[in-house]
Coordinates of C-alpha atoms in Angstrom, one line a residue:
Chain A
M1350 CA 0.0 0.0 0.0
T1351 CA 3.0 2.3 0.3
S1352 CA 3.9 2.1 -3.4
S1353 CA 3.3 5.0 -5.8
P1354 CA -0.2 5.4 -7.3
L1355 CA 0.9 4.3 -10.7
I1356 CA 2.4 1.0 -9.5
R1357 CA -0.7 0.3 -7.5
A1358 CA -2.7 0.9 -10.6
L1359 CA -1.0 -1.9 -12.5
D1360 CA -2.3 -5.1 -11.0
R1361 CA -2.1 -8.3 -12.9
S1362 CA -5.4 -8.0 -14.8
A1363 CA -4.6 -4.4 -15.8
V1364 CA -1.2 -5.4 -17.1
T1365 CA -2.6 -8.3 -19.1
F1366 CA -5.3 -6.1 -20.5
I1367 CA -2.8 -3.5 -21.6
L1368 CA -0.7 -6.1 -23.3
V1369 CA -3.7 -7.4 -25.1
L1370 CA -4.6 -3.9 -26.3
V1371 CA -1.0 -3.3 -27.4
A1372 CA -1.0 -6.6 -29.4
I1373 CA -4.3 -5.6 -31.1
G1374 CA -2.9 -2.1 -31.8
V1375 CA 0.2 -3.5 -33.5
I1376 CA -1.1 -6.7 -35.1
V1377 CA -4.3 -5.4 -36.8
P1378 CA -2.5 -2.6 -38.8
L1379 CA 0.3 -5.0 -39.6
L1380 CA -2.1 -7.7 -41.0
N1381 CA -3.7 -4.9 -43.0
L1382 CA -0.6 -3.3 -44.4
A1383 CA 2.0 -6.0 -44.6
L1384 CA 0.0 -8.8 -46.1
P1385 CA -1.4 -8.9 -49.6
P1386 CA -5.2 -8.9 -49.9
S1387 CA -5.0 -12.5 -51.2
S1388 CA -3.7 -13.8 -47.9
P1389 CA -6.2 -15.4 -45.6
W1390 CA -4.7 -13.4 -42.7
H1391 CA -5.2 -10.1 -44.4
V1392 CA -7.4 -7.7 -42.6
P1393 CA -9.4 -5.6 -45.1
T1394 CA -9.3 -1.9 -44.7
Y1395 CA -13.0 -1.5 -44.1
L1396 CA -12.6 -3.8 -41.1
V1397 CA -9.8 -1.7 -39.7
A1398 CA -12.0 1.3 -39.9
L1399 CA -14.9 -0.5 -38.3
W1400 CA -12.8 -1.8 -35.5
G1401 CA -11.2 1.6 -35.1
K1402 CA -14.8 2.9 -34.5
Y1403 CA -15.3 0.2 -31.8
V1404 CA -12.1 1.3 -30.1
C1405 CA -13.4 4.9 -30.0
Y1406 CA -16.7 3.7 -28.5
A1407 CA -14.6 1.7 -26.0
L1408 CA -12.9 4.9 -24.9
L1409 CA -16.3 6.6 -24.5
A1410 CA -17.5 3.6 -22.5
L1411 CA -14.4 3.9 -20.3
S1412 CA -15.1 7.5 -19.6
I1413 CA -18.7 6.6 -18.6
D1414 CA -17.5 3.8 -16.4
L1415 CA -15.2 6.1 -14.5
I1416 CA -18.1 8.4 -13.4
W1417 CA -20.9 5.9 -13.3
G1418 CA -19.2 2.8 -12.1
Y1419 CA -17.0 4.5 -9.5
C1420 CA -18.7 7.7 -8.5
G1421 CA -22.4 6.8 -9.2
I1422 CA -22.9 9.7 -11.6
L1423 CA -25.2 8.3 -14.3
S1424 CA -24.7 10.6 -17.3
L1425 CA -27.2 10.0 -20.0
G1426 CA -25.7 12.7 -22.1
H1427 CA -22.1 11.6 -22.6
G1428 CA -22.6 11.4 -26.3
A1429 CA -22.7 15.2 -26.2
F1430 CA -19.0 15.4 -25.1
F1431 CA -18.1 12.7 -27.7
A1432 CA -19.8 14.7 -30.4
L1433 CA -18.3 18.0 -29.4
G1434 CA -14.8 16.4 -29.6
G1435 CA -15.8 15.1 -32.9
Y1436 CA -17.0 18.5 -34.2
A1437 CA -13.7 20.1 -33.1
M1438 CA -11.8 17.5 -35.2
G1439 CA -14.4 17.8 -38.0
M1440 CA -13.7 21.6 -38.1
Y1441 CA -10.0 21.0 -38.5
L1442 CA -10.7 18.5 -41.3
M1443 CA -13.0 20.9 -43.0
R1444 CA -10.4 23.6 -43.0
Q1445 CA -8.0 21.2 -44.6
I1446 CA -10.2 20.7 -47.7
G1447 CA -9.4 24.2 -49.0
T1448 CA -9.9 24.7 -52.7
R1449 CA -10.7 21.0 -53.3
G1450 CA -14.3 21.6 -52.2
V1451 CA -17.2 21.8 -54.6
Y1452 CA -17.1 25.6 -54.5
A1453 CA -13.3 25.7 -54.3
D1454 CA -13.2 28.5 -51.7
P1455 CA -9.8 28.5 -50.0
I1456 CA -11.2 29.6 -46.6
R1457 CA -14.9 28.9 -46.2
P1458 CA -16.2 25.3 -46.2
D1459 CA -18.7 24.4 -48.8
F1460 CA -21.8 24.8 -46.7
M1461 CA -20.9 28.4 -45.8
V1462 CA -20.5 29.3 -49.5
F1463 CA -23.8 27.5 -50.2
L1464 CA -25.5 29.5 -47.4
N1465 CA -24.0 32.7 -48.8
W1466 CA -22.0 33.5 -45.7
P1467 CA -19.6 36.2 -46.7
E1468 CA -16.9 35.2 -44.3
L1469 CA -15.7 32.6 -41.8
P1470 CA -17.4 33.0 -38.3
V1471 CA -15.0 33.9 -35.5
Y1472 CA -15.4 30.5 -33.8
W1473 CA -14.0 28.8 -36.9
Y1474 CA -10.7 30.7 -36.6
G1475 CA -7.7 28.8 -35.7
F1476 CA -9.1 25.4 -36.7
Q1477 CA -6.8 25.2 -39.7
H1478 CA -4.0 24.4 -37.1
F1479 CA -4.1 20.9 -35.9
A1480 CA -2.6 21.8 -32.5
Y1481 CA -5.4 24.3 -31.9
A1482 CA -8.1 21.8 -32.9
A1483 CA -6.5 19.2 -30.7
L1484 CA -6.6 21.6 -27.8
M1485 CA -10.3 22.3 -28.5
V1486 CA -11.0 18.6 -28.5
L1487 CA -10.1 18.6 -24.8
L1488 CA -11.1 22.1 -23.9
V1489 CA -14.7 22.4 -25.3
P1490 CA -16.1 19.2 -23.7
G1491 CA -14.0 19.8 -20.6
L1492 CA -15.2 23.3 -20.2
L1493 CA -18.9 22.4 -20.8
A1494 CA -18.6 19.6 -18.3
F1495 CA -17.0 21.8 -15.8
V1496 CA -19.6 24.6 -16.0
F1497 CA -22.5 22.0 -16.1
G1498 CA -21.0 20.1 -13.2
W1499 CA -20.2 23.2 -11.2
F1500 CA -23.8 24.1 -11.1
A1501 CA -25.3 20.6 -10.8
F1502 CA -23.0 19.2 -8.1
R1503 CA -23.0 22.4 -6.0
S1504 CA -26.8 22.3 -6.0
R1505 CA -26.5 18.7 -5.1
V1506 CA -28.5 17.4 -8.0
T1507 CA -28.0 13.7 -8.0
G1508 CA -29.4 10.4 -9.2
V1509 CA -32.2 10.3 -11.7
Y1510 CA -32.5 14.1 -11.7
L1511 CA -28.9 14.5 -12.9
S1512 CA -29.5 11.9 -15.5
I1513 CA -32.5 13.8 -16.8
I1514 CA -30.6 17.0 -17.0
T1515 CA -27.7 15.4 -18.9
Q1516 CA -30.3 14.1 -21.4
A1517 CA -31.7 17.6 -21.8
L1518 CA -28.2 18.9 -22.3
T1519 CA -27.4 16.6 -25.2
Y1520 CA -30.9 17.1 -26.7
A1521 CA -30.5 20.8 -26.6
L1522 CA -27.2 20.6 -28.3
M1523 CA -28.6 18.4 -30.9
L1524 CA -31.4 20.9 -31.7
G1525 CA -28.8 23.7 -31.8
F1526 CA -26.5 21.8 -34.1
F1527 CA -29.3 20.9 -36.5
R1528 CA -29.8 24.6 -37.2
N1529 CA -28.0 26.0 -40.2
N1530 CA -27.3 29.3 -38.7
F1531 CA -25.5 27.6 -35.8
G1532 CA -22.5 27.5 -38.2
F1533 CA -21.7 23.8 -38.1
G1534 CA -23.2 22.6 -41.3
G1535 CA -26.8 22.0 -40.0
N1536 CA -28.2 18.6 -40.4
N1537 CA -25.6 17.5 -43.0
G1538 CA -22.9 18.1 -40.4
L1539 CA -19.3 18.1 -41.5
T1540 CA -18.1 15.6 -44.1
D1541 CA -16.2 15.1 -47.3
F1542 CA -12.9 15.2 -45.5
K1543 CA -9.7 15.0 -47.6
D1544 CA -6.5 15.2 -45.4
I1545 CA -5.4 14.9 -41.8
L1546 CA -2.0 16.3 -41.1
G1547 CA -1.3 16.1 -44.9
F1548 CA -2.2 12.4 -45.2
N1549 CA -5.2 11.3 -47.2
V1550 CA -7.9 10.2 -44.7
Q1551 CA -9.2 7.5 -47.0
A1552 CA -5.8 6.0 -47.6
Q1553 CA -5.1 2.5 -46.3
P1554 CA -1.9 3.5 -44.3
T1555 CA -3.8 6.5 -42.7
R1556 CA -6.6 4.2 -41.6
A1557 CA -4.2 1.8 -40.1
A1558 CA -2.4 4.6 -38.3
L1559 CA -5.6 6.0 -37.0
F1560 CA -6.6 2.6 -35.7
A1561 CA -3.2 2.3 -33.9
I1562 CA -3.6 5.8 -32.5
S1563 CA -7.1 5.1 -31.2
V1564 CA -5.8 2.0 -29.5
A1565 CA -3.0 4.0 -27.9
A1566 CA -5.5 6.6 -26.7
L1567 CA -7.6 3.8 -25.2
I1568 CA -4.6 2.4 -23.4
L1569 CA -3.7 5.9 -22.1
G1570 CA -7.3 6.4 -21.0
F1571 CA -7.3 3.1 -19.3
L1572 CA -4.1 3.9 -17.5
I1573 CA -5.4 7.2 -16.3
C1574 CA -8.6 5.6 -15.0
R1575 CA -6.8 2.8 -13.3
T1576 CA -4.4 5.2 -11.6
I1577 CA -7.4 7.1 -10.3
V1578 CA -9.4 4.2 -9.1
A1579 CA -6.5 2.5 -7.5
S1580 CA -5.5 5.7 -5.5
K1581 CA -7.1 7.0 -2.4
L1582 CA -9.0 9.3 -4.7
G1583 CA -10.7 6.2 -6.1
M1584 CA -11.5 5.1 -2.6
V1585 CA -13.2 8.4 -2.0
L1586 CA -15.1 8.1 -5.3
I1587 CA -16.5 4.7 -4.3
S1588 CA -17.4 6.1 -0.9
I1589 CA -19.3 8.9 -2.6
R1590 CA -21.1 6.4 -4.8
D1591 CA -22.2 4.3 -1.8
A1592 CA -22.7 6.8 1.0
E1593 CA -22.5 10.4 -0.2
S1594 CA -23.6 12.2 2.9
R1595 CA -21.3 10.0 5.1
T1596 CA -18.4 11.1 2.9
R1597 CA -19.4 14.7 3.3
F1598 CA -19.6 14.3 7.1
L1599 CA -16.1 12.9 7.0
G1600 CA -15.0 16.2 5.7
Y1601 CA -14.6 15.4 2.0
R1602 CA -15.7 18.1 -0.5
V1603 CA -17.9 15.8 -2.5
E1604 CA -18.8 18.3 -5.2
N1605 CA -15.1 18.9 -6.0
Y1606 CA -14.4 15.2 -6.4
K1607 CA -17.4 14.8 -8.7
L1608 CA -16.4 17.8 -10.7
F1609 CA -12.9 16.5 -11.2
V1610 CA -13.9 13.1 -12.5
F1611 CA -16.9 14.4 -14.5
T1612 CA -14.6 17.0 -16.3
L1613 CA -11.9 14.4 -16.9
S1614 CA -14.4 12.0 -18.2
A1615 CA -15.8 14.6 -20.6
C1616 CA -12.3 15.2 -22.0
M1617 CA -11.8 11.5 -22.5
A1618 CA -15.2 11.3 -24.4
G1619 CA -14.1 14.3 -26.5
V1620 CA -10.9 12.5 -27.5
A1621 CA -12.9 9.5 -28.4
G1622 CA -15.1 11.6 -30.6
A1623 CA -12.2 13.3 -32.3
L1624 CA -10.6 10.0 -33.2
Y1625 CA -14.0 8.6 -34.4
V1626 CA -14.7 11.3 -36.9
P1627 CA -11.7 10.8 -39.3
Q1628 CA -12.4 7.1 -39.3
V1629 CA -16.1 7.3 -40.1
G1630 CA -15.7 10.3 -42.3
I1631 CA -18.6 12.3 -41.0
I1632 CA -19.9 14.1 -37.9
N1633 CA -23.5 15.3 -37.8
P1634 CA -26.0 16.4 -35.2
S1635 CA -27.5 12.9 -34.9
E1636 CA -24.4 12.1 -32.8
F1637 CA -26.0 14.2 -30.1
A1638 CA -29.2 12.1 -30.1
P1639 CA -30.1 11.1 -26.6
G1640 CA -30.4 7.5 -27.7
N1641 CA -26.7 7.3 -28.5
S1642 CA -25.8 8.3 -24.9
I1643 CA -28.1 5.7 -23.5
E1644 CA -26.7 3.1 -25.8
A1645 CA -23.2 3.9 -24.5
V1646 CA -24.5 3.4 -20.9
I1647 CA -25.8 0.0 -22.0
W1648 CA -22.3 -1.0 -23.2
V1649 CA -21.0 -0.3 -19.8
A1650 CA -23.8 -2.2 -18.0
V1651 CA -23.3 -5.2 -20.2
G1652 CA -19.6 -5.3 -19.7
G1653 CA -19.8 -4.6 -16.0
R1654 CA -19.7 -1.2 -14.4
G1655 CA -17.0 -0.3 -12.0
T1656 CA -14.5 -2.7 -13.7
L1657 CA -13.1 -0.5 -16.5
I1658 CA -12.1 -3.6 -18.5
G1659 CA -15.8 -4.5 -18.7
A1660 CA -16.7 -1.1 -20.2
V1661 CA -14.2 -1.7 -23.0
L1662 CA -15.4 -5.2 -23.5
G1663 CA -19.0 -4.2 -23.4
A1664 CA -18.6 -1.6 -26.1
A1665 CA -16.8 -4.1 -28.3
V1666 CA -19.3 -6.9 -27.8
V1667 CA -22.5 -4.8 -28.1
N1668 CA -21.2 -3.0 -31.2
Y1669 CA -20.1 -6.2 -32.8
G1670 CA -23.6 -7.5 -32.2
K1671 CA -25.0 -4.3 -33.7
T1672 CA -23.0 -4.6 -36.8
T1673 CA -23.9 -8.2 -37.3
F1674 CA -27.6 -7.7 -36.6
T1675 CA -28.2 -4.6 -38.5
S1676 CA -26.7 -6.0 -41.7
G1677 CA -28.9 -9.0 -42.1
L1678 CA -32.5 -10.2 -42.1
L1679 CA -32.8 -9.3 -38.5
A1680 CA -32.0 -5.6 -39.1
P1681 CA -35.5 -4.2 -38.2
Y1682 CA -35.3 -6.0 -34.8
W1683 CA -32.0 -4.5 -33.6
L1684 CA -33.5 -2.1 -31.2
F1685 CA -35.6 -4.9 -29.7
V1686 CA -32.4 -6.9 -29.2
L1687 CA -30.6 -4.0 -27.6
G1688 CA -33.6 -3.2 -25.3
S1689 CA -34.0 -6.8 -24.2
L1690 CA -30.2 -7.1 -23.7
F1691 CA -30.3 -4.2 -21.3
V1692 CA -33.3 -5.7 -19.4
L1693 CA -31.8 -9.1 -19.3
V1694 CA -28.4 -7.9 -18.1
T1695 CA -30.0 -5.8 -15.4
L1696 CA -32.2 -8.7 -14.2
L1697 CA -29.9 -11.7 -14.6
L1698 CA -26.4 -10.3 -14.8
P1699 CA -26.4 -7.1 -12.7
R1700 CA -22.7 -7.1 -12.3
G1701 CA -22.1 -7.3 -16.1
I1702 CA -19.8 -9.8 -17.8
V1703 CA -16.5 -8.8 -16.1
G1704 CA -18.2 -8.1 -12.8
T1705 CA -19.8 -11.6 -12.7
V1706 CA -16.5 -13.3 -13.6
R1707 CA -14.7 -11.4 -10.9
H1708 CA -17.4 -12.2 -8.4
Y1709 CA -17.2 -15.9 -8.9
R1710 CA -13.5 -16.0 -9.1
G1711 CA -13.3 -14.1 -5.8
A1712 CA -15.7 -16.5 -4.2
W1713 CA -13.8 -19.5 -5.5
R1714 CA -10.5 -18.1 -4.1
E1715 CA -12.0 -17.5 -0.7
R1716 CA -13.3 -21.1 -0.6
R1717 CA -9.9 -22.5 -1.7
N1718 CA -8.1 -20.4 0.9
A1719 CA -10.6 -21.5 3.6
A1720 CA -10.0 -25.2 2.5
H1721 CA -6.3 -24.7 2.9
G1722 CA -6.7 -23.1 6.3
R1723 CA -5.4 -19.8 5.2
G1724 CA -8.6 -18.0 5.5
A1725 CA -7.9 -17.0 9.1
Q1726 CA -7.1 -13.5 8.1
A1727 CA -9.3 -13.2 5.0
A1728 CA -12.6 -14.5 6.2
P1729 CA -13.2 -15.3 9.9
K1730 CA -16.8 -15.6 10.9
P1731 CA -18.3 -12.8 13.0
A1732 CA -17.7 -13.2 16.7
E1733 CA -21.3 -13.7 17.7
Chain B
M587 CA -12.2 34.6 13.8
D588 CA -14.3 36.6 16.1
A589 CA -13.5 36.8 19.8
R590 CA -14.7 33.9 21.9
T591 CA -18.2 34.5 23.1
T592 CA -18.6 31.5 25.4
S593 CA -16.3 29.1 27.3
A594 CA -18.4 26.1 26.2
L595 CA -17.2 23.9 23.3
L596 CA -20.7 23.6 22.0
Y597 CA -23.3 26.3 22.5
L598 CA -26.8 26.3 21.3
D599 CA -29.1 29.2 22.1
A600 CA -32.8 29.4 21.4
V601 CA -32.6 27.2 18.3
S602 CA -35.8 26.5 16.5
V603 CA -36.4 24.3 13.4
S604 CA -39.7 23.6 11.9
F605 CA -40.7 21.2 9.1
D606 CA -43.9 22.2 7.5
G607 CA -45.2 23.8 10.6
F608 CA -44.1 20.9 12.9
K609 CA -41.6 22.3 15.4
A610 CA -38.8 19.8 15.6
L611 CA -36.7 22.1 17.8
N612 CA -38.4 24.8 19.9
D613 CA -36.2 27.3 21.5
L614 CA -33.6 24.7 22.4
S615 CA -30.7 25.9 24.5
L616 CA -27.8 23.7 25.4
T617 CA -24.2 24.0 26.3
V618 CA -21.5 21.3 26.4
E619 CA -18.2 22.1 28.1
A620 CA -14.9 20.9 26.6
G621 CA -13.9 17.5 27.9
E622 CA -17.4 16.7 29.0
M623 CA -19.5 13.7 28.1
R624 CA -23.2 14.3 27.8
A625 CA -26.0 11.9 27.3
I626 CA -29.1 13.2 25.5
I627 CA -32.3 11.2 26.1
G628 CA -35.9 11.8 25.1
P629 CA -38.9 10.1 23.6
N630 CA -39.3 9.7 19.9
G631 CA -39.8 13.0 18.1
A632 CA -38.1 14.9 20.9
G633 CA -35.7 16.5 18.4
K634 CA -32.5 14.6 19.2
T635 CA -31.6 13.8 15.7
T636 CA -32.7 17.2 14.4
M637 CA -30.3 18.7 17.0
M638 CA -27.5 16.6 15.6
D639 CA -28.4 17.7 12.1
V640 CA -28.3 21.3 13.1
I641 CA -24.9 21.0 14.7
T642 CA -23.4 19.1 11.7
G643 CA -24.8 21.5 9.1
K644 CA -27.3 19.1 7.6
T645 CA -30.2 21.3 8.6
R646 CA -30.2 25.1 9.0
P647 CA -32.1 26.4 12.0
D648 CA -34.9 28.9 11.4
K649 CA -33.6 31.0 14.3
G650 CA -31.1 30.8 17.1
D651 CA -27.3 30.6 17.5
V652 CA -25.1 27.6 17.3
Y653 CA -21.4 28.2 18.2
F654 CA -18.6 25.7 18.3
D655 CA -15.5 26.4 20.3
G656 CA -16.9 29.9 21.1
S657 CA -16.0 31.4 17.8
H658 CA -17.3 29.4 14.9
D659 CA -20.9 30.1 13.9
L660 CA -22.1 26.7 12.7
T661 CA -25.2 28.0 11.1
S662 CA -23.2 29.6 8.4
L663 CA -21.0 26.5 7.5
D664 CA -21.8 23.4 5.5
E665 CA -21.2 19.7 6.4
T666 CA -17.6 19.6 5.1
Q667 CA -16.5 22.8 6.8
I668 CA -18.0 21.6 10.1
A669 CA -16.3 18.3 9.8
E670 CA -13.0 20.1 9.1
L671 CA -13.5 22.1 12.3
G672 CA -13.4 18.9 14.3
I673 CA -17.0 17.7 14.7
G674 CA -17.4 14.0 14.0
R675 CA -20.7 12.3 13.8
K676 CA -21.9 8.7 14.1
F677 CA -25.3 8.1 12.5
Q678 CA -28.3 6.4 14.1
K679 CA -28.2 3.7 11.5
P680 CA -24.6 2.5 11.2
T681 CA -23.2 4.0 8.0
V682 CA -19.9 2.6 6.9
F683 CA -18.6 2.2 3.4
E684 CA -19.8 -1.3 2.7
M685 CA -17.6 -1.9 -0.3
H686 CA -14.4 -1.0 1.4
T687 CA -12.5 -3.1 3.9
V688 CA -12.5 -2.3 7.6
E689 CA -9.0 -0.9 7.2
D690 CA -9.9 1.3 4.3
N691 CA -12.9 2.7 6.1
L692 CA -10.5 3.9 8.8
R693 CA -8.0 5.0 6.3
L694 CA -10.6 7.3 4.7
A695 CA -11.6 8.7 8.0
L696 CA -8.0 9.4 9.2
K697 CA -7.3 13.1 9.6
D698 CA -5.4 14.1 6.4
D699 CA -5.5 16.5 3.5
R700 CA -9.0 16.0 2.0
T701 CA -8.5 17.7 -1.4
A702 CA -8.8 15.6 -4.5
R703 CA -5.2 16.4 -5.5
A704 CA -3.8 15.1 -2.3
T705 CA -5.8 11.9 -2.4
L706 CA -4.6 11.2 -5.9
A707 CA -1.0 11.4 -4.9
W708 CA -1.5 9.8 -1.5
R709 CA 0.9 7.3 -0.1
E710 CA 0.4 5.7 3.3
T711 CA 2.9 6.6 5.9
A712 CA 4.1 4.4 8.7
A713 CA 2.5 6.7 11.2
E714 CA -0.9 6.3 9.5
Q715 CA -0.5 2.6 9.5
A716 CA 0.3 2.5 13.1
R717 CA -2.6 4.7 14.0
I718 CA -5.0 2.4 12.1
G719 CA -3.6 -0.6 14.0
E720 CA -4.1 1.3 17.2
I721 CA -7.7 2.2 16.4
L722 CA -8.4 -1.4 15.3
G723 CA -7.2 -2.5 18.8
V724 CA -9.5 0.0 20.5
I725 CA -12.6 -1.0 18.6
R726 CA -11.7 -4.7 18.7
L727 CA -11.8 -5.3 15.0
G728 CA -8.2 -6.3 14.4
P729 CA -9.0 -9.8 13.3
V730 CA -11.4 -8.6 10.6
R731 CA -9.4 -5.7 9.3
R732 CA -9.3 -7.0 5.7
R733 CA -12.9 -7.9 5.4
V734 CA -15.3 -5.7 3.5
A735 CA -17.3 -3.6 5.9
G736 CA -20.6 -4.8 4.3
S737 CA -20.0 -8.3 5.7
L738 CA -19.7 -7.2 9.3
S739 CA -22.3 -7.8 11.9
H740 CA -24.5 -4.9 13.1
G741 CA -22.5 -4.5 16.3
Q742 CA -19.2 -4.6 14.4
K743 CA -20.5 -1.9 12.1
Q744 CA -21.4 0.3 15.1
W745 CA -17.9 0.0 16.4
L746 CA -16.3 0.5 13.0
E747 CA -18.2 3.8 12.8
I748 CA -17.0 4.8 16.2
G749 CA -13.5 3.9 15.1
M750 CA -13.9 6.1 12.1
L751 CA -14.9 8.9 14.4
L752 CA -11.7 8.3 16.4
A753 CA -9.6 8.3 13.2
Q754 CA -11.0 11.7 12.3
D755 CA -9.6 12.9 15.6
P756 CA -12.4 15.4 16.2
K757 CA -12.7 17.7 19.2
L758 CA -16.4 16.8 19.5
L759 CA -17.9 13.5 18.9
L760 CA -21.7 13.2 18.2
V761 CA -22.8 9.7 18.7
D762 CA -26.4 8.9 17.7
E763 CA -27.8 5.7 19.3
P764 CA -24.6 3.7 19.5
V765 CA -26.2 0.6 21.1
A766 CA -29.4 0.3 19.1
G767 CA -29.7 -3.3 18.1
L768 CA -26.8 -4.5 20.2
T769 CA -26.7 -7.4 22.6
D770 CA -26.2 -6.8 26.3
V771 CA -22.6 -7.7 26.2
E772 CA -21.9 -5.5 23.2
T773 CA -23.8 -2.6 24.9
H774 CA -21.6 -3.0 28.0
Q775 CA -18.5 -3.0 25.8
T776 CA -19.7 0.1 24.0
A777 CA -20.2 2.0 27.2
E778 CA -16.7 1.0 28.2
L779 CA -15.4 2.2 24.8
L780 CA -17.2 5.5 25.0
R781 CA -16.0 6.2 28.5
E782 CA -12.5 5.5 27.4
I783 CA -12.9 7.9 24.5
A784 CA -14.4 10.6 26.7
R785 CA -11.2 10.8 28.7
V786 CA -9.6 12.8 25.9
K787 CA -12.6 14.0 23.9
T788 CA -15.8 15.8 24.3
V789 CA -18.7 13.4 23.5
V790 CA -22.4 13.9 23.1
V791 CA -24.3 10.6 23.1
V792 CA -27.9 10.3 22.0
E793 CA -29.5 7.2 23.4
H794 CA -32.8 5.5 24.3
D795 CA -31.4 2.7 26.3
M796 CA -31.6 3.8 30.0
T797 CA -29.4 1.0 31.3
F798 CA -26.7 2.1 28.9
V799 CA -27.1 5.8 29.9
R800 CA -26.9 4.8 33.6
E801 CA -23.7 2.9 32.8
L802 CA -22.1 5.9 31.2
G803 CA -22.6 7.8 34.5
V804 CA -22.6 11.3 33.0
K805 CA -24.8 14.4 33.0
V806 CA -28.0 13.8 31.2
T807 CA -30.2 16.1 29.3
C808 CA -33.8 15.1 28.5
L809 CA -35.4 16.6 25.5
H810 CA -39.1 16.8 24.8
E811 CA -40.9 18.4 22.0
G812 CA -37.8 20.2 20.8
S813 CA -36.7 21.8 24.0
V814 CA -34.9 20.8 27.2
L815 CA -37.2 19.2 29.8
A816 CA -34.7 18.3 32.5
E817 CA -30.9 18.2 33.1
G818 CA -28.8 16.6 35.7
T819 CA -27.6 13.2 36.8
I820 CA -29.5 10.2 35.6
D821 CA -31.1 9.7 39.0
Q822 CA -32.2 13.3 39.2
V823 CA -33.6 13.2 35.7
S824 CA -35.4 9.9 36.1
A825 CA -36.9 11.1 39.3
N826 CA -38.3 14.2 37.6
E827 CA -42.1 14.0 37.4
R828 CA -42.3 15.7 34.1
V829 CA -39.8 13.2 32.6
V830 CA -41.7 10.2 34.0
E831 CA -44.9 11.7 32.5
V832 CA -43.4 12.2 29.1
Y833 CA -41.9 8.8 29.0
L834 CA -44.9 6.9 30.3
G835 CA -47.5 9.0 28.5
R836 CA -50.0 11.2 30.4

């Protein structure tokens, strides 16, 4: 217990998980780039992009698990932070199009020319620089979360009320972004991207690199979350989740703790959105749809909240299911599947996949220790 | 800080609280001296828990003054600030962090920097470890230190919460019904524990159990309908006609 927070964060399952992610991040792009399409081991580029999308979703799920699984803040509007990060990246990509657009305007994106806007709005300034856009990817969702959280947590809005306000937040943003005069391309959103940092977004190597970068971002996000939950700060978060007023009476400033993780989580969601946009090639207001945020919460519930690894796994499993289902005969029934999945997991598997595995493994270990007479310290019976 | 206005550690003057017209506290005045242990008794609805809520900042009084240590106006502070001043509270229903181990519960309660930044970089010191061991000895939970608190018995949870109070190292301990639901042996042990704590701390105990209060052997305040009905030794108070009337019904 006296080791540094980072060392404490890296227990065996965390290290294994990171190694698996590293392997995926290296092998998938290699199988795509190094092998000829004729090889049975070749991973086609469309799959790299699809899996890259899952990785971004996994990062979003991780950000939700940090606040929901560990601090009890159920945000049903995390898609908003994801989409804002995505828009920041989209704005950079739009500015890179330059004269290659339909209207060949060097400064204004096509939709502005189409709407007869004489010049670039001020809030689009600076987005031609990648560094500035990257900063905005963190800053815009982070700032919104900070302001939102500052008011919500200080007024002690919790539980279902907080969830409802987060829904309203993302819904309001969706309505705003749908409007043409909002300046973000209205319902078409931002699309038709050409380059990112001078590389063609459509090109095979760019796609492979984006995949690897997304995996790297996921690993970094996982490390940050693990460090937090394994520290004393993580212990306080769990205390807030389980007995908020008790934590307050112990002298902890609950609202500051919530604000910290909520803002951090929004920044992570923003990064996920920013990596998502170049891989799918479009960002539009439907990303703000309340349903998206709820779906992301389902990923976490399925994988197991409060486990981090479960969030990543849940995002991958549910989205794989979605891809499979929505492309066949069963396509019209996907929402029924998703809905029943949520109901069934809540009823039958309340700990989620990873939570259930850990629970039974823990119980098994305890039994084994008891059988070997080593349980004296781990599980003595109550005195009375 | 303002100049000291009273020598008492805890000073309540004419405090009133009403909920939808119901007067939970009605002109309640009470002082507790530093180093004192005080037992508060009273029938249900007498305002005992509301009084605790007012002292710890959970409820704001409609009128009246509440001063701690002579200079801190508790009515203008929130729960966290009051906890930082050195007032610790044990709840009526034992509230421990069920998912954390016994040790971690104490670790979280230990007096320390409570900011998010400090907890992120936190490393346990040998002194902290020793202090936890010490408290575990006092509350007799050493053998179960690595168990999650949720799996403890009711009595063990009561003690763990008292241990958390000790770890906070407050000047004033507010203990709400520490022996509710305990066996006779546990009740006796709890009285012993509280007497031991009272040697170095100021303690206010709210309790129904008369045998327990008698065992504590301290000054008793009886509340009724939100104000003080009687004050004195347990024998004086229990001989008071009004008190008998209130307890047995008129």
